[in-house]
PDB file of C-alpha atoms and ligand atoms in Angstrom:
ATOM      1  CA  UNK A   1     235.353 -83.869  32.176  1.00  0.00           C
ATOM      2  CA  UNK A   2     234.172 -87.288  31.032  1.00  0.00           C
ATOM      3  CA  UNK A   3     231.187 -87.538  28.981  1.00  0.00           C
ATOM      4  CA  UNK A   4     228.647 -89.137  30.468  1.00  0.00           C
ATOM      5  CA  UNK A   5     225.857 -91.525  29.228  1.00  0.00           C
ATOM      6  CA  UNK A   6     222.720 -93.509  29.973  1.00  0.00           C
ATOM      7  CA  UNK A   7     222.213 -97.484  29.553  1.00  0.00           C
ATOM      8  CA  UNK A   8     218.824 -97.931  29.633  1.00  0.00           C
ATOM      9  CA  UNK A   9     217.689-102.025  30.533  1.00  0.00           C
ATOM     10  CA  UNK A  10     213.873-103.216  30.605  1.00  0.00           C
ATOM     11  CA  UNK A  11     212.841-106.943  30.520  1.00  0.00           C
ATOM     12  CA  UNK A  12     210.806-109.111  32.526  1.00  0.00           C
ATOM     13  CA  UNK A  13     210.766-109.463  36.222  1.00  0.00           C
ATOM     14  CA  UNK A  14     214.305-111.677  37.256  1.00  0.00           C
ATOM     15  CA  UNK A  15     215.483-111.499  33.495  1.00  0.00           C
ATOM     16  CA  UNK A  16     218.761-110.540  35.307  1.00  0.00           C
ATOM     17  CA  UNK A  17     218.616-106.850  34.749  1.00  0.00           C
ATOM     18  CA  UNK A  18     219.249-106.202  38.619  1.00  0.00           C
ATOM     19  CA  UNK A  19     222.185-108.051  38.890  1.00  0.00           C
ATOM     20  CA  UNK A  20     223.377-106.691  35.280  1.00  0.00           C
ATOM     21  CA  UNK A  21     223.149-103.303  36.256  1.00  0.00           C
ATOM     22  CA  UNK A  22     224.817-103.329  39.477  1.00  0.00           C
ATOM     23  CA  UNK A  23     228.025-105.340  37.860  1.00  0.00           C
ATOM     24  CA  UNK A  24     227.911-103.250  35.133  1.00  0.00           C
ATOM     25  CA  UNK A  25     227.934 -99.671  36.972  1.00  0.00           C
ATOM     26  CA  UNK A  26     231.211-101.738  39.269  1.00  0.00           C
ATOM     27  CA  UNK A  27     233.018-102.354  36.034  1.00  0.00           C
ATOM     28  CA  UNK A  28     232.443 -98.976  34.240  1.00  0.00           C
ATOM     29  CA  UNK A  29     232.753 -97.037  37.121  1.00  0.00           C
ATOM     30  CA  UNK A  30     229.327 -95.947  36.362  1.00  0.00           C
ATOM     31  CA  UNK A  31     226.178 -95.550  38.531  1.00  0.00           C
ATOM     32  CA  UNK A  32     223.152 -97.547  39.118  1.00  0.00           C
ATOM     33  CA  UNK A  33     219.328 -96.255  39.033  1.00  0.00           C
ATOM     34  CA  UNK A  34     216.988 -98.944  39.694  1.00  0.00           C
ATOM     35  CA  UNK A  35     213.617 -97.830  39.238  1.00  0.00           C
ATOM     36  CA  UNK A  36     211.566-100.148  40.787  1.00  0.00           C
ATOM     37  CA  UNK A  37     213.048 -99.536  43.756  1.00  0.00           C
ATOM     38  CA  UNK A  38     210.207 -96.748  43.769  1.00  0.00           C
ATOM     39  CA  UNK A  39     207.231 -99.224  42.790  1.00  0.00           C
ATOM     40  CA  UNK A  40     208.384-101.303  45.828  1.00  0.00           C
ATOM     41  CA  UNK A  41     208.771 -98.543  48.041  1.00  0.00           C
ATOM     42  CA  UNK A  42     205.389 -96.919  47.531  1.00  0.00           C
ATOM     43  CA  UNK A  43     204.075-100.728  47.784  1.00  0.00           C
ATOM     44  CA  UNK A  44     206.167-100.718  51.398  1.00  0.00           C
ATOM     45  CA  UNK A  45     204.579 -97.537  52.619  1.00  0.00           C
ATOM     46  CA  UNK A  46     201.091 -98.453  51.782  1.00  0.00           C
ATOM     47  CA  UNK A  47     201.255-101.892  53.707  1.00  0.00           C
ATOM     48  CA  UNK A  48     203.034-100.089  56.671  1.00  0.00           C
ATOM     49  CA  UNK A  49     200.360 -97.616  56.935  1.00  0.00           C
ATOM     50  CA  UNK A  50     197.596 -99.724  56.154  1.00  0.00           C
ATOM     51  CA  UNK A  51     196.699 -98.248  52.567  1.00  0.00           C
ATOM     52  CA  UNK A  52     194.607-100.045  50.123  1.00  0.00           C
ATOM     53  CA  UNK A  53     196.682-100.670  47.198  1.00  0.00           C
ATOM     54  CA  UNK A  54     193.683-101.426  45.041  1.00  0.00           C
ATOM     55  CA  UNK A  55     192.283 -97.892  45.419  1.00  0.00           C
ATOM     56  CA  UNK A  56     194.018 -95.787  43.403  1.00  0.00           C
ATOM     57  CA  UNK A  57     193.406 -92.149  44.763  1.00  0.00           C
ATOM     58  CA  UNK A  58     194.127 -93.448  48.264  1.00  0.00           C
ATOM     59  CA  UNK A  59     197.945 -94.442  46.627  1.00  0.00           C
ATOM     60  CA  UNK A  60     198.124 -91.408  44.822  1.00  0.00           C
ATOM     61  CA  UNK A  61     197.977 -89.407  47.949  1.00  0.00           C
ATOM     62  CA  UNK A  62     200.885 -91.005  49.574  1.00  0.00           C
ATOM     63  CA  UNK A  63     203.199 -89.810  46.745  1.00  0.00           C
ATOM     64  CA  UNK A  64     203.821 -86.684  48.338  1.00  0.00           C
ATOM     65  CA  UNK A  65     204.393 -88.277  51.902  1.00  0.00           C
ATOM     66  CA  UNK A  66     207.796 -90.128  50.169  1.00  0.00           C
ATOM     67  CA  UNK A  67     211.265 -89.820  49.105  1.00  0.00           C
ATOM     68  CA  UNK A  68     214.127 -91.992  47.734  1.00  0.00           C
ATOM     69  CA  UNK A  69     217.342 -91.542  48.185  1.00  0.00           C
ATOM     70  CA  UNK A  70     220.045 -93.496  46.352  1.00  0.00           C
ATOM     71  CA  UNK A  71     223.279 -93.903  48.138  1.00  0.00           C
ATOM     72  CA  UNK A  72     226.040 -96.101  46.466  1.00  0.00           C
ATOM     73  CA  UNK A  73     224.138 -99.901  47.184  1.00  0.00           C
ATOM     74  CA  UNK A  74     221.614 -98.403  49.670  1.00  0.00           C
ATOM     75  CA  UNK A  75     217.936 -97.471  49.114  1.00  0.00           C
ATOM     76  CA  UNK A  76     216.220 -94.964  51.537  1.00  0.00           C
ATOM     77  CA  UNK A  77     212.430 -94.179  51.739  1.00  0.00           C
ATOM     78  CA  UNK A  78     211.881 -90.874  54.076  1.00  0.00           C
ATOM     79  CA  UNK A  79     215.613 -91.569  55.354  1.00  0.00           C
ATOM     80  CA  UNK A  80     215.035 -94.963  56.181  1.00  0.00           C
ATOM     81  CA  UNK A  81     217.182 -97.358  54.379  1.00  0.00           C
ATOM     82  CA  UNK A  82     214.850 -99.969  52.958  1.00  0.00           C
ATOM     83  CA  UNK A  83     217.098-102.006  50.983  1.00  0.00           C
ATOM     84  CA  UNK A  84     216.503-105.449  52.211  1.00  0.00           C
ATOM     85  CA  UNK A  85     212.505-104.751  53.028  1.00  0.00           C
ATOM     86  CA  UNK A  86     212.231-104.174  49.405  1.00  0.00           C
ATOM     87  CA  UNK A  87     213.135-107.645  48.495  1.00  0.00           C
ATOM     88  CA  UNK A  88     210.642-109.141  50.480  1.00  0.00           C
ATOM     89  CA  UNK A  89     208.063-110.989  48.412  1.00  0.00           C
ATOM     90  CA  UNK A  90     204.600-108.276  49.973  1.00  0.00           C
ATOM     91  CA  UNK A  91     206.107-105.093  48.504  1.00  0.00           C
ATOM     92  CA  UNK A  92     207.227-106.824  45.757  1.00  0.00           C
ATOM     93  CA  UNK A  93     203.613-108.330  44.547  1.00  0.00           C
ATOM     94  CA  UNK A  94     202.613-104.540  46.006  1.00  0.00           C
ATOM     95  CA  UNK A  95     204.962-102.938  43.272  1.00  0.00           C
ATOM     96  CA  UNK A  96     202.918-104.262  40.149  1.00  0.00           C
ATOM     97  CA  UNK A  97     199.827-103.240  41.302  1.00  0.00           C
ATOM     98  CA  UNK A  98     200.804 -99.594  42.356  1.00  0.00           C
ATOM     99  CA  UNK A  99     202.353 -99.743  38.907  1.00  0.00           C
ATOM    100  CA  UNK A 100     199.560 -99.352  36.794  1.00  0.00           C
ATOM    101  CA  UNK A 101     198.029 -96.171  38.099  1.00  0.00           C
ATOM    102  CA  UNK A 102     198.971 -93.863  35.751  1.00  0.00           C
ATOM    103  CA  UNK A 103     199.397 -90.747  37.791  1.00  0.00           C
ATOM    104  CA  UNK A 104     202.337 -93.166  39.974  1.00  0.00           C
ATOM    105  CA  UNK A 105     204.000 -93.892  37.027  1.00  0.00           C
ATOM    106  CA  UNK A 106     203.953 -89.764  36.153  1.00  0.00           C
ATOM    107  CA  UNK A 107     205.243 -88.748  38.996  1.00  0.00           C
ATOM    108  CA  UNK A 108     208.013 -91.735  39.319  1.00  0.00           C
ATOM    109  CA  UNK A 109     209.058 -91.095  35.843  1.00  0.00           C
ATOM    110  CA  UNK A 110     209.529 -87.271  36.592  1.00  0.00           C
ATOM    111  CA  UNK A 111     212.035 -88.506  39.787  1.00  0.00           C
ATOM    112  CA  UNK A 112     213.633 -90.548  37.760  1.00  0.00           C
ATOM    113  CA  UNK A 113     214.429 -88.134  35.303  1.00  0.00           C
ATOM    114  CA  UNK A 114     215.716 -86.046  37.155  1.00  0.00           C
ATOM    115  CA  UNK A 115     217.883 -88.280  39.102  1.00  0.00           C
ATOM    116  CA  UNK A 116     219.117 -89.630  35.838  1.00  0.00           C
ATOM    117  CA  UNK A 117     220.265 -86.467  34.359  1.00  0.00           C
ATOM    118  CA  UNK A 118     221.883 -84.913  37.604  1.00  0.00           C
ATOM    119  CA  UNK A 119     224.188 -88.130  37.022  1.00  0.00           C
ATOM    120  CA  UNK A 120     224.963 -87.906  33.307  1.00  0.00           C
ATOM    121  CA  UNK A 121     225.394 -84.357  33.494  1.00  0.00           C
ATOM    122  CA  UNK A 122     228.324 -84.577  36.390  1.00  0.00           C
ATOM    123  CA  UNK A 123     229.977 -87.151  33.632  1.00  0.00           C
ATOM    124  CA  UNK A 124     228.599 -90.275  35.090  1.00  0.00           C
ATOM    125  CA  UNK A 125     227.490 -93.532  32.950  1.00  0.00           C
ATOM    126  CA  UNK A 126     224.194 -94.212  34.374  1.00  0.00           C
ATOM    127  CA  UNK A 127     222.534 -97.870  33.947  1.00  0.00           C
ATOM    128  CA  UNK A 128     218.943 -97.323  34.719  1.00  0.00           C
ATOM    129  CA  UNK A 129     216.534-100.277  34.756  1.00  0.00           C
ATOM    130  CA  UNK A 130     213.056-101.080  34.637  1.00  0.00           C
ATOM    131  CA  UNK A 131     210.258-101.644  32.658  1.00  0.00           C
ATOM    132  CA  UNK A 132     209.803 -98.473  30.615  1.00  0.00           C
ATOM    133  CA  UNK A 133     213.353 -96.688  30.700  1.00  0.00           C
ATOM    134  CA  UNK A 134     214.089 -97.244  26.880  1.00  0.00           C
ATOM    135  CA  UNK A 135     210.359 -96.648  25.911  1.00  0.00           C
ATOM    136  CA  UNK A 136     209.168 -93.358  28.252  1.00  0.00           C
ATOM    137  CA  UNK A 137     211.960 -92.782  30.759  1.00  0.00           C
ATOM    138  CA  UNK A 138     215.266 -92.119  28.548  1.00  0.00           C
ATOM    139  CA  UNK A 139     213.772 -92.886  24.568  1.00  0.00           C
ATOM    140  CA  UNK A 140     217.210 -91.689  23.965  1.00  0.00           C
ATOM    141  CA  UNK A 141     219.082 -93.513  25.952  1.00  0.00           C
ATOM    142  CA  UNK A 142     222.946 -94.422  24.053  1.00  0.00           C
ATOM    143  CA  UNK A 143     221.936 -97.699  25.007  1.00  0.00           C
ATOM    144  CA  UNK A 144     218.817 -99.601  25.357  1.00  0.00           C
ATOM    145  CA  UNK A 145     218.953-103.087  25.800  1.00  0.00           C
ATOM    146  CA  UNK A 146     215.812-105.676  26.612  1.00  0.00           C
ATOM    147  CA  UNK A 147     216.967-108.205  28.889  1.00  0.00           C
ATOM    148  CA  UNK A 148     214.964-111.516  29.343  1.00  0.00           C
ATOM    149  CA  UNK A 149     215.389-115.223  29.854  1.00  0.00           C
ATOM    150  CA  UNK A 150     212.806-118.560  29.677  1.00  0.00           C
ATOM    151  CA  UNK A 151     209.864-118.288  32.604  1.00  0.00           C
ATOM    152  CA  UNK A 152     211.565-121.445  33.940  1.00  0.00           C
ATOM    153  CA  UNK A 153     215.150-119.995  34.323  1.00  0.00           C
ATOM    154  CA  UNK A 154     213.415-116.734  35.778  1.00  0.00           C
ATOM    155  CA  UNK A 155     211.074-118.703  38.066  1.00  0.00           C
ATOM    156  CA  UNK A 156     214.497-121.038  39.402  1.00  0.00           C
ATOM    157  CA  UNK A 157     216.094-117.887  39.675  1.00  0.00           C
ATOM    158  CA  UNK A 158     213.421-115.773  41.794  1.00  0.00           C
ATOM    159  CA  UNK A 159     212.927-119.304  43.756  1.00  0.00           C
ATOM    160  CA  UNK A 160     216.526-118.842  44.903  1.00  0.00           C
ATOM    161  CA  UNK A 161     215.885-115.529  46.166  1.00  0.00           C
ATOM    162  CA  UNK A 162     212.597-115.995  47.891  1.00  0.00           C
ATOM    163  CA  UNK A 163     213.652-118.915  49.567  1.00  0.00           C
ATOM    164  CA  UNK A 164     216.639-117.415  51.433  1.00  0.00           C
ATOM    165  CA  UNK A 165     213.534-115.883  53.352  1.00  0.00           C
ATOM    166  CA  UNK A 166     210.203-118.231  53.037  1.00  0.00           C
ATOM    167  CA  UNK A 167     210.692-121.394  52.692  1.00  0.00           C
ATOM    168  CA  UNK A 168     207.127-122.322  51.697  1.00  0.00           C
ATOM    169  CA  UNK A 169     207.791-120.940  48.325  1.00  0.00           C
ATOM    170  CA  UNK A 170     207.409-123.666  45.303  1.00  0.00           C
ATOM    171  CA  UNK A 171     208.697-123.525  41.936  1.00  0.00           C
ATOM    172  CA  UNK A 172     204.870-124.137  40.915  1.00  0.00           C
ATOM    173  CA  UNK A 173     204.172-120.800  43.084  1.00  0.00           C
ATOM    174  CA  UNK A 174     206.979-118.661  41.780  1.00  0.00           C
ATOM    175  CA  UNK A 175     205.839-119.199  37.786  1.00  0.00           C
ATOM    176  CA  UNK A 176     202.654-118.960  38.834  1.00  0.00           C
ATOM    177  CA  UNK A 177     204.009-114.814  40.370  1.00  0.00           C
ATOM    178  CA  UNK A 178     205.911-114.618  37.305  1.00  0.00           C
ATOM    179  CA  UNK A 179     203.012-115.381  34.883  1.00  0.00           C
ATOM    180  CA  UNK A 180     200.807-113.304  36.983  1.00  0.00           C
ATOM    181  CA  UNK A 181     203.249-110.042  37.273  1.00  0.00           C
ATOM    182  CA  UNK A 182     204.330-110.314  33.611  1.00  0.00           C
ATOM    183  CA  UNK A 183     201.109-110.802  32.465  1.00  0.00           C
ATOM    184  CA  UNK A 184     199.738-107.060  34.529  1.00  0.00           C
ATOM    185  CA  UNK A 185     203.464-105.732  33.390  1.00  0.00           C
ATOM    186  CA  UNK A 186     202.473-106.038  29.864  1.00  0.00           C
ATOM    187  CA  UNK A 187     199.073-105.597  29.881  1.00  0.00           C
ATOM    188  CA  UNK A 188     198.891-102.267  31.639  1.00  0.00           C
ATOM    189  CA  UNK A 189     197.530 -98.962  29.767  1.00  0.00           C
ATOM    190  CA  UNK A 190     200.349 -96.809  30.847  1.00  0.00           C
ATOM    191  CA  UNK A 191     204.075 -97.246  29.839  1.00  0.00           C
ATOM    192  CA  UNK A 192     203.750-101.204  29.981  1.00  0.00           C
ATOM    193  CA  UNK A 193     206.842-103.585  29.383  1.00  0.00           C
ATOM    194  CA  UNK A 194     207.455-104.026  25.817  1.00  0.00           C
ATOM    195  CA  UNK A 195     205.809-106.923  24.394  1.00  0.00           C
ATOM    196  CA  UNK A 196     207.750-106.548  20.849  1.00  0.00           C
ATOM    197  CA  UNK A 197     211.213-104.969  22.234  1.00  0.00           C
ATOM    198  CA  UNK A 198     212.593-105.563  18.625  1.00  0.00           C
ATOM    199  CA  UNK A 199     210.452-103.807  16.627  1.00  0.00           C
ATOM    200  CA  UNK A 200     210.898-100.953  19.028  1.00  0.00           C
ATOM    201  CA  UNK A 201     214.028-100.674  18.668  1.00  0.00           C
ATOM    202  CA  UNK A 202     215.534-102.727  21.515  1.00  0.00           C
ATOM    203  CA  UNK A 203     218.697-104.547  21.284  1.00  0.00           C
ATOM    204  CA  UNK A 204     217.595-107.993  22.787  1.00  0.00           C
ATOM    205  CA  UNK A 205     219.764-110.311  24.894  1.00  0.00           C
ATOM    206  CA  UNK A 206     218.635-113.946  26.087  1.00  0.00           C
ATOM    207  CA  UNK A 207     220.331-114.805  28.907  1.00  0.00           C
ATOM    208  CA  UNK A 208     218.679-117.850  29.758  1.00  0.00           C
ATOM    209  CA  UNK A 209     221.421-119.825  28.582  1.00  0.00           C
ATOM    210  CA  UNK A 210     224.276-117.007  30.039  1.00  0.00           C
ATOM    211  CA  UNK A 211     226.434-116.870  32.550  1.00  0.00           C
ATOM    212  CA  UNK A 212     226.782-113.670  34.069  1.00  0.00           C
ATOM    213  CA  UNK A 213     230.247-113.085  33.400  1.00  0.00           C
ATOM    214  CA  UNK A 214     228.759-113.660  29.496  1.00  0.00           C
ATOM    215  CA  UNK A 215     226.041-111.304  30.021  1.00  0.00           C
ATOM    216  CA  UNK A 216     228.464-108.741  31.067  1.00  0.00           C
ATOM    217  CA  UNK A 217     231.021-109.345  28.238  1.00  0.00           C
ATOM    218  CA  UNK A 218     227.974-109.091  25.526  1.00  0.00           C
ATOM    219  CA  UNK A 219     227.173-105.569  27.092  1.00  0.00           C
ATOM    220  CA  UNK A 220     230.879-104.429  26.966  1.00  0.00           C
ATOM    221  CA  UNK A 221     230.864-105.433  23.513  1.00  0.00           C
ATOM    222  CA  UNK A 222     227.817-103.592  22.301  1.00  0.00           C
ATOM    223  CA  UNK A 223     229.403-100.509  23.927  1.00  0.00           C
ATOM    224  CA  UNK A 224     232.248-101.180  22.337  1.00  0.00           C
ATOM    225  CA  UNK A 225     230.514-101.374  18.987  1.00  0.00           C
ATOM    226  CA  UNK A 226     228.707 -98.458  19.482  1.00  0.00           C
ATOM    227  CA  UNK A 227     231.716 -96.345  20.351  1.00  0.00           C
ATOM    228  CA  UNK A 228     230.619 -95.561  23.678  1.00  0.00           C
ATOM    229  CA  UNK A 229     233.751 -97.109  25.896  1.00  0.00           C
ATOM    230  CA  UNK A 230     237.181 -97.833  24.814  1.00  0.00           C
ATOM    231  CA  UNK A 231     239.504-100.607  25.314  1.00  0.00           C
TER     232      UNK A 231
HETATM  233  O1   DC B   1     212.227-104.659  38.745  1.00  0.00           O
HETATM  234  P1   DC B   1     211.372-104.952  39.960  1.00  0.00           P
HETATM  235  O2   DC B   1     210.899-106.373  40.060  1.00  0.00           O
HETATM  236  O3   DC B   1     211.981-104.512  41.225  1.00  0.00           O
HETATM  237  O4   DC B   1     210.066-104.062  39.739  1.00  0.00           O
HETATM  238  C1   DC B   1     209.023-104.102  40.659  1.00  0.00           C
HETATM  239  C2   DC B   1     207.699-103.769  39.973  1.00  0.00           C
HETATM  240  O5   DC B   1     207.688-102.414  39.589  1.00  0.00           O
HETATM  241  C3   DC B   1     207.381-104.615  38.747  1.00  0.00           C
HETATM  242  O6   DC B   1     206.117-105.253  38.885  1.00  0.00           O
HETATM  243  C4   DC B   1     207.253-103.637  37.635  1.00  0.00           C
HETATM  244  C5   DC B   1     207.274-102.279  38.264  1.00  0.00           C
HETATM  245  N1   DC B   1     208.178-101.382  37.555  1.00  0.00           N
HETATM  246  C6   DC B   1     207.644-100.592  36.590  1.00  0.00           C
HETATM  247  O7   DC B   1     206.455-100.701  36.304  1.00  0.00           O
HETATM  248  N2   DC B   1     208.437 -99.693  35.949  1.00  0.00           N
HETATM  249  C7   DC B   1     209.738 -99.577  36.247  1.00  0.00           C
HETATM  250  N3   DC B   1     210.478 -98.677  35.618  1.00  0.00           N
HETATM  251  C8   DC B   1     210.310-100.421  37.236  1.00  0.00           C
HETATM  252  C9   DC B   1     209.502-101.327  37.869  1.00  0.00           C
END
C-alpha cells in the first residue's frame, strides 16, 4: 500500500491556501481537508437558527447539533451540502468570531484529527489547511508550509470573489475585512495564526508575486526535496 502523508498549510485569510490545496490534492492524487470549512459552518448554523455568535456558551451548545461531511469537492453540514453558502461573505465574518472560543476550536481540532488520520492511514496524501494545522492540528505534519501574500494582493483577490455575489463590495471594504479578520486571527488566546511562522518552524512561501501554476511547482519541489514524492 502507498504510504501516506499530511501537508499541513496555514497563512492568512486569501493567501491562496484554498486554491493551493485543492490543485495540489488533483495533482498528487491526494485529498483535501479544509478546516475552516467547520468555522464557517458553525457560523452558518448559528445565523440560520438565530444564535448569538457573540455568546459563547450559546455556540458551544450547537456543537453537538452538527456534522461535516467531506465528499470529493462537496461540504455537508447535517447532510446538507453547504458548499456554496459557505462562501458567502455572513458565515464567513461568522467563522472568525466562533473561532476564538476555545472549547470550538477543541472540539474542531478533535474532528479534524480524526478525519485526517482515517485518510493517511488508508495511504492517502492529505493537504489540510487552516490556521493552526502545522502548530496544534498535525505539529508533525511531513510538510508544513505558511502561505501568505501582500494585504493588497489578498484584498484584490477576496474582491474578486465577493463580487461575483455583492456588488457593493469596495476594495477599501475588503482590506478593511482583511485587517479586521487577520488582526482577531492572530490575536486570539487559543491556537492563533502564527505571527512568526519562521521561527516556528514553517517553510514560508510569498505568493504575492506567483502565479499559481508557480505556487504549485514550488510545493512539488519542496516535496521533492524532502523525499516525500518522486519524479
Ligand atoms: O480559511 P477560511 O477563510 O475559510 O477560514 C474561516 C475562518 O475560520 C477564519 O477566520 C479563521 C478560522 N479558522 C481557524 O481559526 N482555524 C482553522 N484551522 C481554519 C479556519
Amino acid at each position: 500500500m502507498k504510504k501516506g502523508f499530511i501537508i499541513a498549510i496555514d497563512g492568512p485569510l486569501a493567501s491562496g491556501k484554498g486554491t493551493i490545496a485543492k490543485r495540489l490534492a488533483a495533482v498528487l492524487q491526494g485529498v483535501d481537508l479544509y478546516t475552516g470549512a467547520m468555522y464557517r459552518g458553525l457560523a452558518l448554523f448559528c445565523l440560520e437558527h438565530s444564535i448569538d455568535m457573540e455568546n459563547a456558551s450559546s455556540v458551544i451548545d450547537q456543537l453537538s447539533k452538527i456534522t461535516f461531511k467531506y465528499q470529493k469537492d462537496k461540504i455537508f453540514l447535517n447532510d446538507t451540502d453547504v458548499t456554496q453558502k459557505l462562501q458567502e461573505p455572513e458565515p464567513a465574518a461568522g467563522s472568525s468570531v466562533v473561532g476564538v472560543i476555545p472549547e470550538v476550536r477543541q472540539d474542531f481540532v478533535k474532528r479534524q484529527r480524526i478525519l485526517g488520520l482515517e485518510q493517511m492511514e488508508a495511504g492517502n496524501i492529505v493537504i489540510v489547511e487552516g490556521r493552526d494545522i502545522g502548530t496544534v492540528v498535525f505539529p508533525d505534519a511531513a510538510l508544513r508550509l505558511y502561505l501568505t501574500a501582500s494585504e493588497e494582493v489578498r484584498a484584490k483577490r477576496r474582491l474578486a470573489q465577493y463580487k461575483e455575489q455583492d456588488s457593493s463590495w469596495t476594495f477599501e471594504k475588503v482590506l478593511e475585512d482583511i485587517r479586521e479578520r487577520d488582526t482577531r486571527d492572530k490575536e486570539r488566546k487559543t491556537d492563533p495564526l502564527a505571527s512568526n511562522p519562521e521561527k516556528l518552524g514553517y517553510t514560508v512561501l510569498d505568493n504575492s508575486e506567483m502565479s499559481e501554476e508557480q505556487t504549485i511547482d514550488a510545493v512539488i519541489r519542496m516535496l521533492k526535496e524532502r523525499n516525500l514524492i518522486h519524479d
